[in-house]
Coordinates of C-alpha atoms in Angstrom, one line a residue:
Chain A
M1 CA 166.9 64.0 125.4
I2 CA 163.8 61.7 125.3
R3 CA 165.0 60.2 128.3
N4 CA 165.5 63.6 130.2
V5 CA 162.2 64.8 128.3
V6 CA 160.4 61.2 130.2
K7 CA 161.8 61.6 134.0
L8 CA 160.8 65.2 133.6
A9 CA 157.1 63.9 133.3
T10 CA 156.1 63.3 136.4
R11 CA 153.2 61.0 137.2
R12 CA 150.8 63.7 138.3
T13 CA 151.3 66.2 134.9
R14 CA 150.9 62.4 132.9
L15 CA 148.2 61.6 134.4
L16 CA 146.9 65.8 133.7
L17 CA 147.9 65.4 130.4
A18 CA 146.4 61.6 129.5
T19 CA 143.3 63.6 131.0
V20 CA 143.6 66.1 128.5
C21 CA 143.9 63.8 126.0
V22 CA 140.9 61.9 126.6
F23 CA 138.9 65.1 126.6
L24 CA 140.4 66.5 123.2
T25 CA 139.3 63.1 121.5
L26 CA 136.0 63.2 123.1
A27 CA 134.6 66.4 124.1
P28 CA 134.0 67.3 120.0
P29 CA 131.8 64.0 118.8
S30 CA 130.4 64.7 121.9
V31 CA 128.9 68.1 121.3
A32 CA 128.3 67.2 117.6
L33 CA 125.7 63.8 119.0
A34 CA 124.6 66.0 122.2
A35 CA 123.4 68.8 119.7
S36 CA 120.2 67.2 118.5
Y37 CA 118.1 64.4 120.3
T38 CA 115.8 61.8 118.0
Y39 CA 112.0 61.7 120.1
A40 CA 110.6 59.5 117.1
S41 CA 111.8 57.6 113.9
G42 CA 109.8 55.2 111.7
I43 CA 109.3 54.6 107.9
N44 CA 105.4 55.9 106.4
G45 CA 103.2 56.1 108.8
Q46 CA 101.4 58.7 107.3
G47 CA 98.9 60.7 109.7
G48 CA 100.5 60.3 112.8
T49 CA 101.8 62.3 115.1
Y50 CA 104.7 62.1 117.6
R51 CA 105.4 64.1 120.4
Y52 CA 107.7 64.0 123.1
Y53 CA 106.4 63.5 126.8
Y54 CA 109.2 65.4 128.6
W55 CA 108.0 69.5 129.3
N56 CA 111.1 71.1 128.6
S57 CA 112.7 73.6 126.8
Y58 CA 114.2 73.1 123.9
L59 CA 116.6 74.9 120.9
Y60 CA 114.8 74.0 117.9
N61 CA 112.1 70.9 116.7
Q62 CA 112.8 69.3 113.1
V63 CA 112.2 66.0 111.4
W64 CA 114.6 64.5 108.2
H65 CA 112.4 63.1 106.0
A66 CA 112.5 61.9 102.3
Q67 CA 112.2 65.2 100.4
Y68 CA 108.5 66.2 98.5
Y69 CA 106.7 64.5 101.6
H70 CA 104.8 66.9 103.9
W71 CA 105.6 67.0 107.5
Y72 CA 104.3 69.3 110.1
V73 CA 106.2 70.6 113.5
A74 CA 105.6 72.2 116.2
Y75 CA 105.7 73.1 120.2
V76 CA 102.4 72.0 122.3
L77 CA 102.2 74.7 125.2
S78 CA 100.9 73.0 128.8
D79 CA 97.6 74.7 128.0
G80 CA 97.6 72.3 125.1
S81 CA 97.9 75.4 121.9
K82 CA 100.6 75.3 119.7
A83 CA 103.9 77.5 119.0
G84 CA 106.5 77.1 116.3
E85 CA 103.9 75.7 113.8
V86 CA 105.4 75.4 110.1
S87 CA 104.7 73.1 107.1
N88 CA 106.2 72.0 103.9
W89 CA 108.1 69.8 101.8
N90 CA 111.6 70.8 102.4
N91 CA 114.2 68.5 104.4
P92 CA 114.3 68.8 107.1
T93 CA 111.1 70.8 108.4
K94 CA 112.6 72.6 110.9
W95 CA 111.4 75.1 113.2
P96 CA 114.9 76.5 114.5
Y97 CA 113.9 78.6 117.9
S98 CA 113.9 77.6 121.2
I99 CA 111.0 77.8 123.2
G100 CA 111.0 77.9 126.9
Y101 CA 108.7 75.2 128.2
A102 CA 106.6 72.8 125.8
Q103 CA 107.0 69.3 124.4
P104 CA 107.8 69.0 120.5
E105 CA 105.9 67.3 118.3
C106 CA 105.9 66.3 114.6
T107 CA 103.2 64.9 112.5
N108 CA 103.6 62.9 108.7
L109 CA 101.0 64.3 106.5
D110 CA 101.6 62.6 104.1
D111 CA 105.3 60.7 103.5
Y112 CA 104.7 57.1 102.8
S113 CA 108.2 57.2 100.8
G114 CA 109.8 54.0 102.2
V115 CA 112.4 56.0 103.6
R116 CA 112.9 56.3 107.5
W117 CA 112.5 60.0 108.7
T118 CA 113.7 61.3 111.8
C119 CA 112.0 63.7 114.5
Q120 CA 114.6 65.5 116.5
Y121 CA 115.0 68.3 119.4
G122 CA 118.1 70.4 120.2
R123 CA 119.1 70.9 123.9
Chain B
M1 CA 164.0 47.8 121.2
R2 CA 163.2 51.1 120.1
R3 CA 161.7 52.9 122.8
I4 CA 158.6 55.6 122.0
S5 CA 159.5 58.6 122.4
F6 CA 156.8 60.9 124.8
R7 CA 155.9 64.3 123.2
P8 CA 153.2 66.1 125.4
R9 CA 152.2 68.2 122.2
I10 CA 152.1 65.7 119.9
L11 CA 149.9 63.9 122.1
V12 CA 147.4 67.1 122.4
V13 CA 147.5 67.6 119.0
A14 CA 146.8 64.7 118.1
S15 CA 144.3 64.1 120.6
A16 CA 142.6 67.1 119.1
A17 CA 143.1 66.4 115.4
V18 CA 140.9 62.5 115.9
G19 CA 138.3 64.2 118.4
G20 CA 137.0 67.3 115.4
G21 CA 137.9 64.5 112.4
L22 CA 134.9 62.1 114.8
A23 CA 133.2 65.7 115.0
A24 CA 133.3 66.4 111.5
I25 CA 132.5 62.5 110.3
I26 CA 128.9 62.7 112.9
L27 CA 128.6 65.9 111.5
S28 CA 128.5 64.8 107.8
L29 CA 126.1 61.4 108.4
P30 CA 123.1 61.9 106.1
A31 CA 120.1 61.4 108.5
T32 CA 118.0 59.2 105.6
A33 CA 120.9 57.4 102.6
Q34 CA 117.9 55.6 101.0
E35 CA 116.2 56.5 97.7
P36 CA 112.6 57.5 98.4
R37 CA 109.8 56.3 96.4
R38 CA 108.4 58.5 93.7
S39 CA 104.5 59.4 94.1
A40 CA 102.1 61.5 93.6
A41 CA 101.4 63.9 96.7
I42 CA 98.0 64.1 98.4
L43 CA 98.2 68.1 98.1
Q44 CA 98.3 68.0 94.0
P45 CA 99.2 70.9 91.9
S46 CA 96.0 72.3 88.9
G47 CA 96.7 74.2 86.3
T48 CA 97.6 74.5 82.8
H49 CA 101.9 75.0 83.6
T50 CA 104.5 72.2 82.4
V51 CA 107.4 73.2 85.4
T52 CA 110.6 72.3 84.1
L53 CA 113.4 70.4 85.6
T54 CA 116.8 71.0 86.7
P55 CA 119.6 68.3 86.0
P56 CA 120.8 67.1 88.6
G57 CA 123.0 68.8 90.8
E58 CA 122.8 72.2 89.1
F59 CA 119.7 73.5 90.8
A60 CA 121.2 76.0 93.4
S61 CA 123.5 77.7 90.6
S62 CA 119.9 77.7 88.0
I63 CA 118.1 80.0 90.9
A64 CA 118.5 83.6 89.4
G65 CA 118.0 85.0 92.5
F66 CA 120.7 83.5 94.0
T67 CA 123.4 83.7 91.1
R68 CA 122.9 87.0 91.1
S69 CA 122.9 88.3 95.1
T70 CA 126.5 89.1 95.8
T71 CA 125.3 90.0 99.3
V72 CA 127.3 87.5 102.0
A73 CA 125.1 86.5 104.3
P74 CA 125.8 87.4 108.1
Q75 CA 127.5 84.7 110.3
A76 CA 124.8 84.0 112.4
A77 CA 122.5 83.0 108.9
A78 CA 125.8 81.2 107.2
S79 CA 125.4 79.2 111.1
E80 CA 122.1 77.9 110.8
L81 CA 122.2 77.1 107.6
G82 CA 125.5 75.2 108.1
T83 CA 123.4 72.8 110.6
L84 CA 120.9 71.6 107.4
A85 CA 123.7 69.5 106.3
G86 CA 122.6 65.9 105.7
G87 CA 119.6 64.2 105.3
G88 CA 120.7 63.8 101.9
N89 CA 121.1 67.4 101.5
G90 CA 125.0 66.9 101.3
L91 CA 127.3 69.4 103.1
V92 CA 126.0 73.3 103.0
I93 CA 128.8 75.2 101.7
Q94 CA 128.6 78.2 104.2
S95 CA 131.4 80.2 102.5
D96 CA 128.8 80.7 99.5
A97 CA 126.3 81.5 101.9
R98 CA 124.1 85.0 100.6
T99 CA 121.0 86.7 101.5
L100 CA 118.4 86.2 98.7
S101 CA 116.3 89.7 99.7
V102 CA 116.4 91.8 102.7
A103 CA 114.4 92.7 105.0
R104 CA 112.0 95.9 104.9
D105 CA 108.5 96.2 105.8
Q106 CA 107.2 93.5 107.3
R107 CA 109.1 91.2 105.3
P108 CA 112.0 89.2 106.9
A109 CA 115.3 88.7 104.7
F110 CA 116.1 85.5 103.1
Y111 CA 118.9 83.8 103.2
A112 CA 120.3 81.1 101.1
A113 CA 123.6 78.5 100.6
P114 CA 124.3 75.7 98.2
T115 CA 125.3 72.5 99.3
D116 CA 128.2 70.5 97.8
K117 CA 125.5 68.4 95.7
G118 CA 123.4 71.0 94.0
A119 CA 120.4 71.5 96.8
L120 CA 119.5 74.9 97.8
C121 CA 118.8 75.3 101.5
Y122 CA 117.2 78.6 103.0
W123 CA 116.4 80.1 105.8
I124 CA 113.6 83.1 106.7
A125 CA 113.8 85.1 109.4
G126 CA 111.9 84.8 112.2
G127 CA 110.4 81.2 110.6
P128 CA 111.7 78.1 108.9
D129 CA 114.7 77.2 107.0
G130 CA 115.4 73.7 105.4
C131 CA 116.9 72.7 101.9
F132 CA 115.3 70.8 98.2
D133 CA 116.8 70.1 94.8
G134 CA 114.6 71.0 92.9
F135 CA 110.7 72.0 91.2
T136 CA 109.0 69.1 89.9
Q137 CA 105.7 69.6 88.5
A138 CA 103.6 68.1 92.1
F139 CA 106.1 70.6 93.6
P140 CA 106.2 73.5 92.0
V141 CA 106.9 76.5 94.4
S142 CA 109.0 75.5 98.0
W143 CA 106.6 77.0 100.2
N144 CA 106.3 77.1 104.2
V145 CA 103.1 77.8 106.2
Y146 CA 104.0 79.4 109.5
D147 CA 102.9 80.6 112.2
P148 CA 105.7 81.4 115.4
D149 CA 102.9 82.0 118.1
G150 CA 100.5 79.5 116.7
T151 CA 97.1 79.7 114.6
G152 CA 94.2 81.6 115.4
R153 CA 96.0 84.3 118.2
G154 CA 98.9 86.8 117.9
T155 CA 100.6 86.7 114.3
P156 CA 98.6 85.8 111.4
T157 CA 99.3 82.6 109.8
T158 CA 102.5 83.3 107.1
V159 CA 103.4 81.5 103.6
A160 CA 106.4 81.7 102.3
G161 CA 109.3 80.1 100.2
I162 CA 110.8 80.0 96.9
A163 CA 109.6 79.8 93.7
P164 CA 111.6 79.2 90.0
N165 CA 112.8 82.3 87.9
D166 CA 110.0 82.3 85.7
V167 CA 106.8 83.1 88.2
T168 CA 105.5 86.5 87.8
T169 CA 102.8 87.0 90.4
I170 CA 101.9 84.4 93.4
G171 CA 98.4 85.0 95.3
V172 CA 97.7 83.4 98.2
R173 CA 94.0 82.4 98.7
I174 CA 91.8 83.1 101.8
G175 CA 88.5 81.7 101.8
T176 CA 86.7 83.5 98.4
E177 CA 89.7 86.4 98.9
T178 CA 93.2 86.3 96.7
Y179 CA 95.4 88.3 97.7
A180 CA 99.2 89.5 96.0
A181 CA 101.9 87.2 97.8
S182 CA 105.2 90.2 97.6
L183 CA 107.9 88.1 95.4
I184 CA 111.4 89.7 95.1
D185 CA 114.3 87.5 93.5
N186 CA 112.8 84.6 93.7
T187 CA 111.2 84.5 97.2
F188 CA 107.7 85.2 98.4
F189 CA 106.5 86.4 101.6
F190 CA 102.6 87.0 102.5
R191 CA 101.4 87.4 106.0
A192 CA 97.5 86.6 106.6
P193 CA 95.6 89.6 107.2
G194 CA 93.6 88.1 110.6
A195 CA 95.1 85.6 113.1
K196 CA 91.9 84.1 112.2
D197 CA 92.7 83.1 108.5
T198 CA 94.0 79.8 107.5
P199 CA 95.3 80.1 103.3
T200 CA 93.9 77.2 101.7
S201 CA 96.3 77.9 97.7
L202 CA 99.0 78.9 96.2
D203 CA 97.8 81.0 92.6
V204 CA 101.3 80.3 90.7
A205 CA 101.4 82.7 87.3
Y206 CA 104.2 82.5 85.0
S207 CA 105.8 84.4 82.3
D208 CA 104.6 82.2 80.0
G209 CA 100.8 83.3 80.6
T210 CA 100.0 79.5 82.5
S211 CA 99.1 79.2 86.1
L212 CA 99.5 76.5 88.6
V213 CA 97.3 76.3 91.8
V214 CA 98.8 74.8 94.8
P215 CA 96.8 73.7 97.6
L216 CA 98.3 74.3 101.4
P217 CA 97.6 71.8 104.0
T218 CA 95.8 73.5 107.6
L219 CA 98.3 73.3 110.4
P220 CA 96.9 70.1 112.2

């Protein structure tokens, strides 16, 4: 029985099967990783503003940080004004909406927790 | 020597399982794993009230508006709240996502879900979302200062968030004026009257007659 199945599987179908298996193995973690891109990361550095240089569309803007420290995120528009501004001490500090053409930025208002913070955009 | 059998269906299912497992591991990785140094914030509240602390792991269930709500949050809200897993929050329990308060007049809906570590994640429709696991003396309310179209133009700046059970009123100071925020089921909301108005602090009043003044940051 097994030998018959092996015979039936041509080289082409085996190649196709291997491709499907590789796709099914790699696609889900790729999607999970591709959702967020880190544009700045560090420890402490209160008062610092970190802006991603690339003008593009973005799905969201957020910073993961230690709870009870104040952060601010925003999109910078081409005329220098801001959109999607939010400040709080929640974790993450997140603006969960998209924008067509902007630069995402994050500002550390008072985080000297010693915990690594990570500013991310969604694409 | 025994030959390895060739079973396409098993291979495909196993591949999908491995891929799904890897994705689950990646999504559950905490963004920050260290314990922060606890230190005083630059925005220190002042006043007479002493904040009651919640035992670790029990915060979400201590919020009366959340435990009282029987309205299941829409799937879109549960999905958005699910993106807040990590960063020490733990996994968001999307099946327990509820509507804290519904949209009415200019007030947006508030949605919330607990995490497996007892934190509360919430989303203000049209505004920000995030998680926290307790009120403290330095952080007596969970506020958000936000402006979708940027400060100084269009829609005025909004202050909104989650307050403890014993808060009776929240006032928002702008200049010399104090405006009452709408407070419903632990959620509060206030939109400034003018686009150029800048909220500077919250006057938080408690059921025992005490109060706190909570300073707010100016959006950079």
